[in-house]
Short mmCIF file of C-alpha atoms in Angstrom, two decimals:
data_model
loop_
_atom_site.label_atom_id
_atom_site.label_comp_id
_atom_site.label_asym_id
_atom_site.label_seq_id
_atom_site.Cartn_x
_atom_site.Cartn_y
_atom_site.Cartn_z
CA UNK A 11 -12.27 -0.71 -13.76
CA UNK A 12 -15.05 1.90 -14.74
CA UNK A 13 -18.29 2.02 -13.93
CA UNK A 14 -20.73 -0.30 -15.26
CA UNK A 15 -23.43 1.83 -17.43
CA UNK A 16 -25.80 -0.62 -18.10
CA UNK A 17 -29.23 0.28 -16.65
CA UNK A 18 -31.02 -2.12 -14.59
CA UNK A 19 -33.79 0.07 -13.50
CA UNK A 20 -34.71 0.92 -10.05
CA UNK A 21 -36.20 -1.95 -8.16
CA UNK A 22 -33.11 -4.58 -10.01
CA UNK A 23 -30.80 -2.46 -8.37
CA UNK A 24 -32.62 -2.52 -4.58
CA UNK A 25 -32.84 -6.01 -4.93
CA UNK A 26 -29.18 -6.41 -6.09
CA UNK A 27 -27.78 -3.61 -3.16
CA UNK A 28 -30.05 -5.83 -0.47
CA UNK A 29 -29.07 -9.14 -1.51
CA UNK A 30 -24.88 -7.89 -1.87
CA UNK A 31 -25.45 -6.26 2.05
CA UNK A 32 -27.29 -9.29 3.54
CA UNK A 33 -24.23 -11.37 1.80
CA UNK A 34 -21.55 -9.01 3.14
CA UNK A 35 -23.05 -9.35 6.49
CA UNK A 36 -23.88 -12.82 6.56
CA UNK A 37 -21.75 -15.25 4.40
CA UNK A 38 -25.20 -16.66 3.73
CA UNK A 39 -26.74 -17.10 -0.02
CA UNK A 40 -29.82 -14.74 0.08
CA UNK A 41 -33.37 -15.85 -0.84
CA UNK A 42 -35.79 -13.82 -2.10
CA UNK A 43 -37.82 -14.04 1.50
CA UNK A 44 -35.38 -12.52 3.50
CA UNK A 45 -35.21 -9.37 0.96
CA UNK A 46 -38.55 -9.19 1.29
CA UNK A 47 -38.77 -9.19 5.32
CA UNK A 48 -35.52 -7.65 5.83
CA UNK A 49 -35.52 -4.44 3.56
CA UNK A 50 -39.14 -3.29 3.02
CA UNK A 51 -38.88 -3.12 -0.70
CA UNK A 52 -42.32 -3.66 -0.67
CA UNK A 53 -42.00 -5.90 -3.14
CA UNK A 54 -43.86 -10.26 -3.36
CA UNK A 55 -41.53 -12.56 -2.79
CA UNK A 56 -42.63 -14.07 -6.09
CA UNK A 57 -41.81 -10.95 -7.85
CA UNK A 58 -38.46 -10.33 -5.91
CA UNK A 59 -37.43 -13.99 -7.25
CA UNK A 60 -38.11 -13.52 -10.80
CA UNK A 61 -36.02 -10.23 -10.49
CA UNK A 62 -33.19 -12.13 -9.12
CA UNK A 63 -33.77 -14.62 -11.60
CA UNK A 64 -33.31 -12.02 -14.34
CA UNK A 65 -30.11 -10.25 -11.83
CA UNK A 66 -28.58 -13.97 -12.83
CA UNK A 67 -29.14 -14.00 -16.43
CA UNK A 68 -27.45 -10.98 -16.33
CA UNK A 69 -24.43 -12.15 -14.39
CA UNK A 70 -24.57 -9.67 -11.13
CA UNK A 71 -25.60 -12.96 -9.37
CA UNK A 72 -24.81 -16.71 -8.58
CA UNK A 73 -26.71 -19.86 -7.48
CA UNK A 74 -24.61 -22.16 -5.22
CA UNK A 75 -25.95 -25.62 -6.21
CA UNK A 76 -26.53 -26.47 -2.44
CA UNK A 77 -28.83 -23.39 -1.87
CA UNK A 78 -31.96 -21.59 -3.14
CA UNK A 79 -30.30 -18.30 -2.31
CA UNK A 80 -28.18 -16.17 -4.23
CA UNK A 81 -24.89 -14.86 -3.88
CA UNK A 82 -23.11 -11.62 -5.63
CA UNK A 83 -21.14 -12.13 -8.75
CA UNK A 84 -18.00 -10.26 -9.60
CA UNK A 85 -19.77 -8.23 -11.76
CA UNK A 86 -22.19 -7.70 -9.03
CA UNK A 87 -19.97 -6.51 -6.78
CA UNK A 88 -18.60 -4.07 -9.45
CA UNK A 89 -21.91 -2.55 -9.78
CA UNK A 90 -22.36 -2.43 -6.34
CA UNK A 91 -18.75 -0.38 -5.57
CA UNK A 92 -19.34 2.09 -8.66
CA UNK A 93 -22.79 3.30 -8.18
CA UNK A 94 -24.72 1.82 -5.27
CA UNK A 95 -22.44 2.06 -1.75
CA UNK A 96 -22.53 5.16 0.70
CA UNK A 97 -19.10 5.72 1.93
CA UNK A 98 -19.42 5.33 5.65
CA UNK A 99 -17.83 7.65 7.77
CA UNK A 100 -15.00 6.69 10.40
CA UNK A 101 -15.98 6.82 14.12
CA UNK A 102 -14.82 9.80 15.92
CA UNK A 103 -12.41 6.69 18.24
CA UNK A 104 -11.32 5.40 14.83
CA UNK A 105 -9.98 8.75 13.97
CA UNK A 106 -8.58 9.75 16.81
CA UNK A 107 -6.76 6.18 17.85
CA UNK A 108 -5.30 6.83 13.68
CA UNK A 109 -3.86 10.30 14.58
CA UNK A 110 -3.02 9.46 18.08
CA UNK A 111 -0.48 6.42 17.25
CA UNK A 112 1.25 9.07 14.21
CA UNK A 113 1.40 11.88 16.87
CA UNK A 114 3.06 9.46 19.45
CA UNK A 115 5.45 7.45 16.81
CA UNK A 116 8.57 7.67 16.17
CA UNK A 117 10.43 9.29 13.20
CA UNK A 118 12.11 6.59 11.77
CA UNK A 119 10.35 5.70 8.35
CA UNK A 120 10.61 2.04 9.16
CA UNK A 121 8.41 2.09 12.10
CA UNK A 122 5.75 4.13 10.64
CA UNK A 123 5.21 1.95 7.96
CA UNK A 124 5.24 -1.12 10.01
CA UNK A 125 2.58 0.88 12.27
CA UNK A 126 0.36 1.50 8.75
CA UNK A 127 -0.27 -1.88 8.11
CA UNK A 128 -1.15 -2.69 11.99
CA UNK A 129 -3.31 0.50 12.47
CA UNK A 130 -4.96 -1.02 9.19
CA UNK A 131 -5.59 -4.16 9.66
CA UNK A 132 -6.96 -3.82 13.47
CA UNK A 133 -9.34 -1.30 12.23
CA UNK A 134 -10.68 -3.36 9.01
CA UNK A 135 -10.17 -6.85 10.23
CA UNK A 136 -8.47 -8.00 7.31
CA UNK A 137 -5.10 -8.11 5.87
CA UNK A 138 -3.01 -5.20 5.54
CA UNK A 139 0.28 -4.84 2.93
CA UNK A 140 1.91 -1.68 3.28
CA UNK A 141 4.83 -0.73 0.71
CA UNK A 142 8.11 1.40 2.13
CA UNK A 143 8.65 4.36 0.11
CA UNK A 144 9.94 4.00 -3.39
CA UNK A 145 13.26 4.95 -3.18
CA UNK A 146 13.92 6.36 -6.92
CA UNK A 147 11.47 9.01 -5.50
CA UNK A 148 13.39 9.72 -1.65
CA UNK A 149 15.48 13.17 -2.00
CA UNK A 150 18.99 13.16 -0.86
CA UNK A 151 18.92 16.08 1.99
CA UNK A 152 22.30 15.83 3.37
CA UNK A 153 25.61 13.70 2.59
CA UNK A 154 28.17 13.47 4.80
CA UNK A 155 31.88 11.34 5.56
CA UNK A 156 32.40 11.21 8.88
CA UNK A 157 36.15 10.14 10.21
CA UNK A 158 36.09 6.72 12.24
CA UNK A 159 39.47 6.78 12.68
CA UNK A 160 42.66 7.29 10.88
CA UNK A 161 42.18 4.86 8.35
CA UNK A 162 38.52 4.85 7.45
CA UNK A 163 35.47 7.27 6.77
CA UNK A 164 31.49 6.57 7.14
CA UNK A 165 29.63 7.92 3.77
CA UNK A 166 26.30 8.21 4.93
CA UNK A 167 23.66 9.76 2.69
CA UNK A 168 20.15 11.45 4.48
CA UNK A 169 17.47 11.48 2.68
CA UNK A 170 14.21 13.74 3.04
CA UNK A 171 12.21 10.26 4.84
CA UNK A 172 14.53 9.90 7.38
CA UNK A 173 16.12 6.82 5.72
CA UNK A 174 20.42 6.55 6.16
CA UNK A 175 22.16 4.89 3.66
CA UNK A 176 25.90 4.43 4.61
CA UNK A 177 29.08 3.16 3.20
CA UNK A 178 32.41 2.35 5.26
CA UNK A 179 35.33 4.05 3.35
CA UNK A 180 38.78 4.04 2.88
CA UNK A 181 41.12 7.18 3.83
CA UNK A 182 44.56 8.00 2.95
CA UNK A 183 46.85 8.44 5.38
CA UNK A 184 46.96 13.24 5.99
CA UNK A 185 43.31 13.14 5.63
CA UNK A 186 41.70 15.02 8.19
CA UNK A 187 38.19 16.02 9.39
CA UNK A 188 38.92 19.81 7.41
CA UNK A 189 39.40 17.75 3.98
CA UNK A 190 36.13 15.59 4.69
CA UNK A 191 34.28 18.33 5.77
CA UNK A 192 35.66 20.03 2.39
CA UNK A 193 34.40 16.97 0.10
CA UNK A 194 31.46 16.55 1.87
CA UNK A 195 30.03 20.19 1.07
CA UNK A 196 30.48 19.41 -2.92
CA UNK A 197 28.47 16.24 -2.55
CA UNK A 198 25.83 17.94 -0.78
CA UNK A 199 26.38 20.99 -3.42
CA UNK A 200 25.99 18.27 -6.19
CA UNK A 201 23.28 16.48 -5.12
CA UNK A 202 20.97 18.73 -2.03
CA UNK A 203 17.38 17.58 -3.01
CA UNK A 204 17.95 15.57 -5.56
CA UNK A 205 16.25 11.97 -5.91
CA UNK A 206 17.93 8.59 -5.59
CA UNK A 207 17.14 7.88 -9.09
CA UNK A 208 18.08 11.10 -10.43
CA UNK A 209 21.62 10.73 -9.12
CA UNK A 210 24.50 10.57 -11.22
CA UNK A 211 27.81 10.13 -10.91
CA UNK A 212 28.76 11.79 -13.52
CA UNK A 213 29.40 15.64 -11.65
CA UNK A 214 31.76 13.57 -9.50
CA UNK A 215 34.25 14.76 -12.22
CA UNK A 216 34.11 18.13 -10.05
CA UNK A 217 35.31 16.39 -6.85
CA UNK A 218 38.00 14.67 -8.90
CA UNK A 219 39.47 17.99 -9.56
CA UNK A 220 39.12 18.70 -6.03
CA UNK A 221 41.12 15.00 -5.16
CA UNK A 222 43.65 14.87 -8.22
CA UNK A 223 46.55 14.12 -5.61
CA UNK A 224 44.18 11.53 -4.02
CA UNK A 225 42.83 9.17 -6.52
CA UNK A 226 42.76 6.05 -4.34
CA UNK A 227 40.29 7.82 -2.16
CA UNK A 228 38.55 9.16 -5.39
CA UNK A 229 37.70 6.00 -6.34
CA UNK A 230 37.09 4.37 -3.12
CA UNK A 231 34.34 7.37 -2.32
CA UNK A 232 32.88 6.51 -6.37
CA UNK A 233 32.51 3.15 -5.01
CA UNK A 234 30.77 3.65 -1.29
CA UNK A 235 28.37 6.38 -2.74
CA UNK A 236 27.29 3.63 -5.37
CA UNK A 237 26.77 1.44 -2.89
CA UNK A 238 24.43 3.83 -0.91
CA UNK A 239 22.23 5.15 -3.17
CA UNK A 240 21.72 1.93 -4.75
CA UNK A 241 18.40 1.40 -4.74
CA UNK A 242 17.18 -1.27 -6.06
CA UNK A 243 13.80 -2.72 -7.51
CA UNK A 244 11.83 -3.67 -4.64
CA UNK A 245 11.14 -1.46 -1.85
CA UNK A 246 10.06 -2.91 1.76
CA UNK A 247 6.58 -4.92 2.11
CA UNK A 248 5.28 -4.63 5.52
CA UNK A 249 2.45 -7.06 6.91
CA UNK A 250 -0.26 -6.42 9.45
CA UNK A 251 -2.78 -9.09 10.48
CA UNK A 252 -1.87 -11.97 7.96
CA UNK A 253 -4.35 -14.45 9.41
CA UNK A 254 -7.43 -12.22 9.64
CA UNK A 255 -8.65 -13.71 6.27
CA UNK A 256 -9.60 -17.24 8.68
CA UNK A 257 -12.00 -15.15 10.20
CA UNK A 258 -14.10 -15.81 7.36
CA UNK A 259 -15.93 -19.01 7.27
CA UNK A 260 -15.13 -19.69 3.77
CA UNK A 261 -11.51 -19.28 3.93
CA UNK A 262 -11.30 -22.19 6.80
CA UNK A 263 -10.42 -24.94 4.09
CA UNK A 264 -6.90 -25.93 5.06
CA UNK A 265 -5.69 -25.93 1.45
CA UNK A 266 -7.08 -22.57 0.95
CA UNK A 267 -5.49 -21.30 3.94
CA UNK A 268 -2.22 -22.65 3.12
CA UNK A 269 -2.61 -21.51 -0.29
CA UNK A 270 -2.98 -17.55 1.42
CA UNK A 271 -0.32 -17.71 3.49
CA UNK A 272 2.12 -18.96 1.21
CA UNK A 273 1.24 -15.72 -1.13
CA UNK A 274 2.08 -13.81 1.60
CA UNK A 275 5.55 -14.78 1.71
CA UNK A 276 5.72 -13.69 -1.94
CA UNK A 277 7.15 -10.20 -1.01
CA UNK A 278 8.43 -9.41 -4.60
CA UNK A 279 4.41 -10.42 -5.89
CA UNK A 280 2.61 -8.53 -3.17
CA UNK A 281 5.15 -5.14 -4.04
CA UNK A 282 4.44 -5.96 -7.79
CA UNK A 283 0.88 -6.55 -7.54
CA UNK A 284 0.41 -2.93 -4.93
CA UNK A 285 3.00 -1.00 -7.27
CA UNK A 286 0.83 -1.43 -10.00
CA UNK A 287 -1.88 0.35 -8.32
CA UNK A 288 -2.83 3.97 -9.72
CA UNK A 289 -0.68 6.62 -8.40
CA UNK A 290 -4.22 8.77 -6.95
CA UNK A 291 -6.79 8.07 -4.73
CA UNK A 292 -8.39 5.01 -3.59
CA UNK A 293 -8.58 1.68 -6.12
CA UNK A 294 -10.91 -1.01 -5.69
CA UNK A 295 -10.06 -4.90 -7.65
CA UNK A 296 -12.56 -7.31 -7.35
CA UNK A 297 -11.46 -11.18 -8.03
CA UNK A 298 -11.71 -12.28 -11.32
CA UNK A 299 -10.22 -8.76 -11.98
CA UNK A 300 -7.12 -9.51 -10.31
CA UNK A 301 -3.86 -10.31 -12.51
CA UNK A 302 -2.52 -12.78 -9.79
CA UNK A 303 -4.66 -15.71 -10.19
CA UNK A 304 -3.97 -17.09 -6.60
CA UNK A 305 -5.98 -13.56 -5.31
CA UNK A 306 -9.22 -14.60 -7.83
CA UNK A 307 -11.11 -15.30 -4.48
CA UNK A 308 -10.09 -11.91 -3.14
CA UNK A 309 -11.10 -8.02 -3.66
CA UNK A 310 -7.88 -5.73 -3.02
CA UNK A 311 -8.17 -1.97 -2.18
CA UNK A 312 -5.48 0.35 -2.33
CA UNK A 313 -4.11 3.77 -1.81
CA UNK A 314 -0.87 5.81 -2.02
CA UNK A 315 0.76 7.95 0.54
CA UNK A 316 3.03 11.32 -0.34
CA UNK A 317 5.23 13.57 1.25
CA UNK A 318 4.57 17.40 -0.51
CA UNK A 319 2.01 16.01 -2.72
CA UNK A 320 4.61 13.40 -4.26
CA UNK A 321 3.56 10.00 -4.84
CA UNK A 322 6.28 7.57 -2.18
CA UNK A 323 4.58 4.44 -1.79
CA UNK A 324 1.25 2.13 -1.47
CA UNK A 325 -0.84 0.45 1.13
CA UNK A 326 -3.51 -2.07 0.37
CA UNK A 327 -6.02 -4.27 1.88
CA UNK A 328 -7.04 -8.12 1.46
CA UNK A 329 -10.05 -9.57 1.70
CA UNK A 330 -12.95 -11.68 0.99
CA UNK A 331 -15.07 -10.85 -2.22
CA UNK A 332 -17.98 -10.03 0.04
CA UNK A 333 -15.90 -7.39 1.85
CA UNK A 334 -17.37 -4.60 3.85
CA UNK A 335 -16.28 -1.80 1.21
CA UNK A 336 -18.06 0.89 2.60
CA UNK A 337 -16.03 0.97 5.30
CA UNK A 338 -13.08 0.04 4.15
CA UNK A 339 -13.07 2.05 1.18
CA UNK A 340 -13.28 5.22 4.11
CA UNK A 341 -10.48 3.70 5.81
CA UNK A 342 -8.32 3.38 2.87
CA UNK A 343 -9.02 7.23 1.58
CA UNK A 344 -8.72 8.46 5.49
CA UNK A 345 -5.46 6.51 6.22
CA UNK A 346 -3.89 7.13 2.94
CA UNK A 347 -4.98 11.31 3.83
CA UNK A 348 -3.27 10.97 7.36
CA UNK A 349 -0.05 8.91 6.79
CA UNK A 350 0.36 11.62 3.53
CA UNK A 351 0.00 15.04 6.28
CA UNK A 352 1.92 13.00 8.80
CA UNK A 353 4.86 12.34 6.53
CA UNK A 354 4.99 15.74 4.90
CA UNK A 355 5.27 17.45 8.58
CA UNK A 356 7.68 14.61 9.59
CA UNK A 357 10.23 15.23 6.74
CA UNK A 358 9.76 18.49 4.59
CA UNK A 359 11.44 20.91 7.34
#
């Protein structure tokens, strides 16, 4: 979504920023008293009321029907994310307890991941979905068939994220370790740092010259090198802290909360709704924005992650409109920074 250019004038927008902060803080609607004790506008309260009257008019704000107060809007929140938040800075312990669980981890892709979305969802309090890499993008780094005994061969394909795809395959009887070793540096000569969905099989034709008196094992390698760099639509959906939303007042209703957690068992909607996320920086959805109408009470904000500056996956937060996106709009960018350093030390030597 852009940025809103309507102008509201100064004081509209103090009024809006205090009453969208109190709300944030509070999960309170916001009368026009409290702005004017809380934030030294220096504003009546009479005057701050017929300003939020207008703010409504507009659409930036709502009246409950139980309460005098106010609450933010949609569109209120949209204003409030494009022009009127500071980004607030991590903690120094934030940082640190980010880089210190990367430096300490292990390298298995997997686990890192899985550690994104927990790191993420301690630190922000809400919920954390974390996409695996996308495999189209992965790089093959190394293919190799290694004997497992006189009758079969393991096919296992390295890529440049650590992640082992393998195939069991079939061996004619004379075939030795030499031979495999033989085939195995034409695969690699085929396909060395190529992705997963560039791969073709088509330059296999080149090892079939090499096998002519082997065809069985031609086609039974065409088959188990198929099979491992099939890749699939949907990459792997990692959860951290899937019940933080109840820690929110408004989310206690029991049909609501059944409602969330059955979305996040949707692991095909959650990797649809985070791949469709833009491929830079950090992006901010605000309810009524969101395509999935089950997330309409919910703001989402994303970022991507890279090895070498290539785009391999995407990590999001969930939360309640009246999220604290100051901070978690620094999380996001700082995460998405660190994860994106980490991996490209982890896997480009």
């Amino acid at each position: 979504m852009g940025v809103i250019s309507v102008d509201l004038g100064e004081r509209k927008l103090q009024i809006l920023q205090a009453i969208i902060e109190d709300y944030i803080t509070t999960g309170e609607p916001v009368g026009s008293r409290t702005i004017a004790k809380k934030y030294g506008i220096g504003i009546s309260p009479a005057t701050i009321r017929n300003e939020m009257s207008d703010l409504e008019e507009m659409g930036y704000l709502e009246q409950p029907h139980t309460s005098a107060g106010r609450i933010p809007s949609d569109k209120g929140y949209r204003l409030y994310v494009d022009r009127l938040l500071k980004a607030e800075r991590l903690s120094i312990s934030e940082a640190n307890y980010i880089k210190d669980i990367y430096d300490n981890k292990t390298r298995h892709i997997e686990q890192i991941i899985f550690q994104t979305s927990k790191i993420l969802s301690d630190i922000t309090n809400y919920t954390a979905v974390v996409l695996g890499p996308k495999l189209s993008r992965v790089l093959v780094k190394h293919i190799q068939l290694v004997p497992i005994d006189n009758h079969f061969a393991l096919l296992m394909v390295v890529t440049n994220t650590g992640i082992v795809r393998d195939a069991m395959i079939t061996i004619p009887p004379g075939v030795g370790v030499e031979y495999l070793t033989r085939i195995s540096n034409l695969l690699n000569h085929l396909y060395r740092d190529k992705s997963l969905g560039e791969i073709s099989l088509v330059p296999l034709i080149e090892v079939r010259d090499e096998m002519i008196q082997n065809r069985e094992f031609f086609n039974s390698l065409v088959d188990a090198l198929t099979e491992s760099i099939d890749i699939g639509e949907v990459s792997e959906v990692y959860l951290g802290g899937t019940t933080n939303i109840f820690n929110y007042p408004e989310y206690h209703d029991i049909i609501k909360a059944k409602e969330f957690l059955d979305l996040m068992e949707q692991k095909e909607l959650l990797y649809k709704l985070l791949a469709k996320s833009p491929d830079k920086g950090v992006s901010v959805t605000i309810g009524e924005e969101n395509q999935c109408a089950e997330l309409r009470d919910y703001s989402i904000i994303t970022a991507t992650y890279n090895i070498n500056g290539k785009t391999m996956g995407t990590m999001g937060i969930i939360g309640p409109t009246r999220m604290e996106y100051s901070k978690t709009i620094s999380v996001m960018d700082f995460m998405g920074k660190t994860l994106s350093n980490y991996l490209t030390r982890l896997f480009s030597s």
